[in-house]
Amino acid sequence: MDNEEETTTEVPNEEKMELNVDEIIERCKTSADPSLSSSWCMNNTASGGGGNKGQPAGHVCGLAAGSWEWIGGNSATTIAEWDLICHRKFLAAIPTSLFFIGSIFGCAFYGRLADAWLGRKKTLLLACILTSTTTFLTSFSPNIWVYSLLRFANGFARSGNGICCLVLSTEVVGRKWRGQVGQYGFFFFTAGFLSLPFIAYPTRTQWRYLYRIISLPPLVYTFLLVPLVSESPRWLLVRGKNKEALEVLQRFAGWKGKKLPDNIELIIPSQATTGTRNEGGKNENIWTTRWAAKRMITMMLFGFGVGFVYYGIQLNAENLNFNLYLTVIINAAMEIPAVFIGGILLSFTSRRLLSSLSAISAGVSCLLCIIFSAASSTTSSWPQLTIEAIGFMAAAIAFNVSYIYCVELFPTNVRNFAVSMLRQSLMLGASLSPLLVVVGRLSPSLSFAVFGALAIVSGTLSVWLPETKNAPLYETLKQQEEEEQVKRRRLMQNTVL
């Protein structure tokens, strides 16, 4: 039979996209009764015999019990093992939904944990251990309900990996390489995502083996790589751990064959004038600081629009007048140039301009898809696919750059929390975009119009954010507010003169 059901699994180190790892195909079973032919099976399905009332013609639910079987066996996928079809089909969406919900909750948890208590390195270590544990336990799920609960736990656990890696890597490099280092981290994510099919293919008859295999990389990272990572000296300084911060800097200097002066002393610039020490703005909060709250809300609205469009364009590929599989492959391939182009542009282009133009470009591409959708309603259109792919690449650039921009917009003592809030907004947009894709099945032009309009609005919002290219990374909200005010006064004086 040509009837298909799909199951999805998520990449274990980031929630950025989903991947169809297997096709679940049913076929008529004739071995049990030699007199039962495939033609009889198909005819019986078409006539609706032996099935559930209201099922469409040609659907497996219209077949008599025992007249069909799963290709690959019942253990190939969760849908086959737990019979998530017909009247139970809606249950197949629950694990994915709970996964995203868990990721949203985990962002807030890890953001606060990394800023206020454990730091970047220890939080990353905890996230890796929990990710590996929950992924491995998922493979022992006895039913769909335990499986859904573990998917929620897995989404919660792994949401800290990407945030801590990004913040930790950007806090230990100078402003010249900050954008590139942050962008190239996304390249490794893309490489990991593209490797997933090669892991999934050998385990296509046993979905539980897939989870056990992908639980190993976070564990390997925990024992082999995390010990080689140093805590952020910026975070150590903000938390009043000056001695530990100096030791990390001395270690960095040693890697370059240099040595720091013996009489050097670390101090936060704002403390040099106030005389306070070792507090590091521990009680500062984004939501109680007016300028930071306005900046955070603007960034979250921008992130919501970008996340909605980024994930929506991928899912909306089914509404293009083109082969779905080829469209997905091309979209996945566009991730690679998006990383390189974003990294190159960040080296000489302002963050605000790049964020705005990439989001607006994605929106314009979606609107152009409407024209080609109307012009080629029954035939495949290469121009439409090309424009859609360009729009997806632009959305990917906006998605990646938004993280770097957020890192630079907020100081060290709230930076991890700020990035986690951005990620929450991105995931909220991702969780709502499938609703519009469903509407797009009835009216593709409407879905492309909404995606396009929202992307353009998001690009416009970023104009209200300050520019951060070549700006220093501040340590506390108080320090950043004071120094930005000084810069604004100098700029106004120069303008008047």
PDB file of N, CA and C in Angstrom, residues 8 10 18 78 84 88-102 144-152:
ATOM      1  N   THR A   8       8.956  11.341  14.070  1.00  0.00           N
ATOM      2  CA  THR A   8      10.086  12.252  14.094  1.00  0.00           C
ATOM      3  C   THR A   8      10.880  12.065  15.353  1.00  0.00           C
ATOM      4  N   GLU A  10      14.291  14.156  17.474  1.00  0.00           N
ATOM      5  CA  GLU A  10      15.010  15.408  17.504  1.00  0.00           C
ATOM      6  C   GLU A  10      16.497  15.172  17.682  1.00  0.00           C
ATOM      7  N   GLU A  18      13.742  19.231  13.275  1.00  0.00           N
ATOM      8  CA  GLU A  18      13.407  17.827  13.427  1.00  0.00           C
ATOM      9  C   GLU A  18      13.751  17.087  12.140  1.00  0.00           C
ATOM     10  N   THR A  78       7.827   3.994  17.071  1.00  0.00           N
ATOM     11  CA  THR A  78       6.867   4.099  18.164  1.00  0.00           C
ATOM     12  C   THR A  78       5.441   3.986  17.650  1.00  0.00           C
ATOM     13  N   LEU A  84      -0.215   3.730  16.921  1.00  0.00           N
ATOM     14  CA  LEU A  84      -0.656   5.126  16.955  1.00  0.00           C
ATOM     15  C   LEU A  84      -1.223   5.548  15.604  1.00  0.00           C
ATOM     16  N   ARG A  88      -6.212   6.542  17.314  1.00  0.00           N
ATOM     17  CA  ARG A  88      -5.123   6.864  18.242  1.00  0.00           C
ATOM     18  C   ARG A  88      -4.040   7.721  17.587  1.00  0.00           C
ATOM     19  N   LYS A  89      -4.288   8.186  16.380  1.00  0.00           N
ATOM     20  CA  LYS A  89      -3.266   8.897  15.629  1.00  0.00           C
ATOM     21  C   LYS A  89      -2.849  10.195  16.307  1.00  0.00           C
ATOM     22  N   PHE A  90      -3.776  10.874  16.988  1.00  0.00           N
ATOM     23  CA  PHE A  90      -3.449  12.149  17.613  1.00  0.00           C
ATOM     24  C   PHE A  90      -2.408  11.985  18.722  1.00  0.00           C
ATOM     25  N   LEU A  91      -2.294  10.783  19.280  1.00  0.00           N
ATOM     26  CA  LEU A  91      -1.320  10.557  20.352  1.00  0.00           C
ATOM     27  C   LEU A  91       0.118  10.694  19.861  1.00  0.00           C
ATOM     28  N   ALA A  92       0.332  10.505  18.545  1.00  0.00           N
ATOM     29  CA  ALA A  92       1.697  10.570  18.009  1.00  0.00           C
ATOM     30  C   ALA A  92       2.289  11.967  18.117  1.00  0.00           C
ATOM     31  N   ALA A  93       1.437  12.998  18.212  1.00  0.00           N
ATOM     32  CA  ALA A  93       1.933  14.375  18.287  1.00  0.00           C
ATOM     33  C   ALA A  93       2.295  14.789  19.705  1.00  0.00           C
ATOM     34  N   ILE A  94       1.842  14.054  20.707  1.00  0.00           N
ATOM     35  CA  ILE A  94       2.051  14.453  22.100  1.00  0.00           C
ATOM     36  C   ILE A  94       3.534  14.483  22.483  1.00  0.00           C
ATOM     37  N   PRO A  95       4.340  13.470  22.159  1.00  0.00           N
ATOM     38  CA  PRO A  95       5.753  13.512  22.561  1.00  0.00           C
ATOM     39  C   PRO A  95       6.505  14.719  22.018  1.00  0.00           C
ATOM     40  N   THR A  96       6.282  15.074  20.752  1.00  0.00           N
ATOM     41  CA  THR A  96       6.972  16.220  20.168  1.00  0.00           C
ATOM     42  C   THR A  96       6.542  17.516  20.836  1.00  0.00           C
ATOM     43  N   SER A  97       5.254  17.659  21.084  1.00  0.00           N
ATOM     44  CA  SER A  97       4.763  18.872  21.741  1.00  0.00           C
ATOM     45  C   SER A  97       5.360  19.008  23.139  1.00  0.00           C
ATOM     46  N   LEU A  98       5.379  17.916  23.891  1.00  0.00           N
ATOM     47  CA  LEU A  98       5.946  17.969  25.236  1.00  0.00           C
ATOM     48  C   LEU A  98       7.450  18.212  25.207  1.00  0.00           C
ATOM     49  N   PHE A  99       8.104  17.745  24.174  1.00  0.00           N
ATOM     50  CA  PHE A  99       9.536  17.999  24.037  1.00  0.00           C
ATOM     51  C   PHE A  99       9.804  19.501  23.955  1.00  0.00           C
ATOM     52  N   PHE A 100       9.039  20.210  23.115  1.00  0.00           N
ATOM     53  CA  PHE A 100       9.226  21.646  22.980  1.00  0.00           C
ATOM     54  C   PHE A 100       8.847  22.374  24.270  1.00  0.00           C
ATOM     55  N   ILE A 101       7.797  21.916  24.927  1.00  0.00           N
ATOM     56  CA  ILE A 101       7.393  22.532  26.187  1.00  0.00           C
ATOM     57  C   ILE A 101       8.495  22.350  27.240  1.00  0.00           C
ATOM     58  N   GLY A 102       9.073  21.161  27.292  1.00  0.00           N
ATOM     59  CA  GLY A 102      10.178  20.923  28.204  1.00  0.00           C
ATOM     60  C   GLY A 102      11.364  21.813  27.906  1.00  0.00           C
ATOM     61  N   ILE A 144       3.263   4.883  25.341  1.00  0.00           N
ATOM     62  CA  ILE A 144       3.325   6.232  24.791  1.00  0.00           C
ATOM     63  C   ILE A 144       3.352   7.290  25.894  1.00  0.00           C
ATOM     64  N   TRP A 145       2.737   7.012  27.048  1.00  0.00           N
ATOM     65  CA  TRP A 145       2.660   8.009  28.113  1.00  0.00           C
ATOM     66  C   TRP A 145       4.000   8.176  28.812  1.00  0.00           C
ATOM     67  N   VAL A 146       4.680   7.089  29.104  1.00  0.00           N
ATOM     68  CA  VAL A 146       6.021   7.189  29.687  1.00  0.00           C
ATOM     69  C   VAL A 146       6.985   7.796  28.674  1.00  0.00           C
ATOM     70  N   TYR A 147       6.817   7.413  27.423  1.00  0.00           N
ATOM     71  CA  TYR A 147       7.644   7.965  26.352  1.00  0.00           C
ATOM     72  C   TYR A 147       7.471   9.480  26.266  1.00  0.00           C
ATOM     73  N   SER A 148       6.249   9.955  26.343  1.00  0.00           N
ATOM     74  CA  SER A 148       5.978  11.400  26.277  1.00  0.00           C
ATOM     75  C   SER A 148       6.598  12.123  27.463  1.00  0.00           C
ATOM     76  N   LEU A 149       6.486  11.536  28.656  1.00  0.00           N
ATOM     77  CA  LEU A 149       7.077  12.147  29.848  1.00  0.00           C
ATOM     78  C   LEU A 149       8.589  12.249  29.719  1.00  0.00           C
ATOM     79  N   LEU A 150       9.219  11.211  29.189  1.00  0.00           N
ATOM     80  CA  LEU A 150      10.668  11.232  29.022  1.00  0.00           C
ATOM     81  C   LEU A 150      11.095  12.193  27.916  1.00  0.00           C
ATOM     82  N   ARG A 151      10.241  12.379  26.916  1.00  0.00           N
ATOM     83  CA  ARG A 151      10.565  13.370  25.884  1.00  0.00           C
ATOM     84  C   ARG A 151      10.527  14.775  26.473  1.00  0.00           C
ATOM     85  N   PHE A 152       9.567  15.020  27.377  1.00  0.00           N
ATOM     86  CA  PHE A 152       9.521  16.301  28.084  1.00  0.00           C
ATOM     87  C   PHE A 152      10.803  16.489  28.895  1.00  0.00           C
TER      88      PHE A 152
END
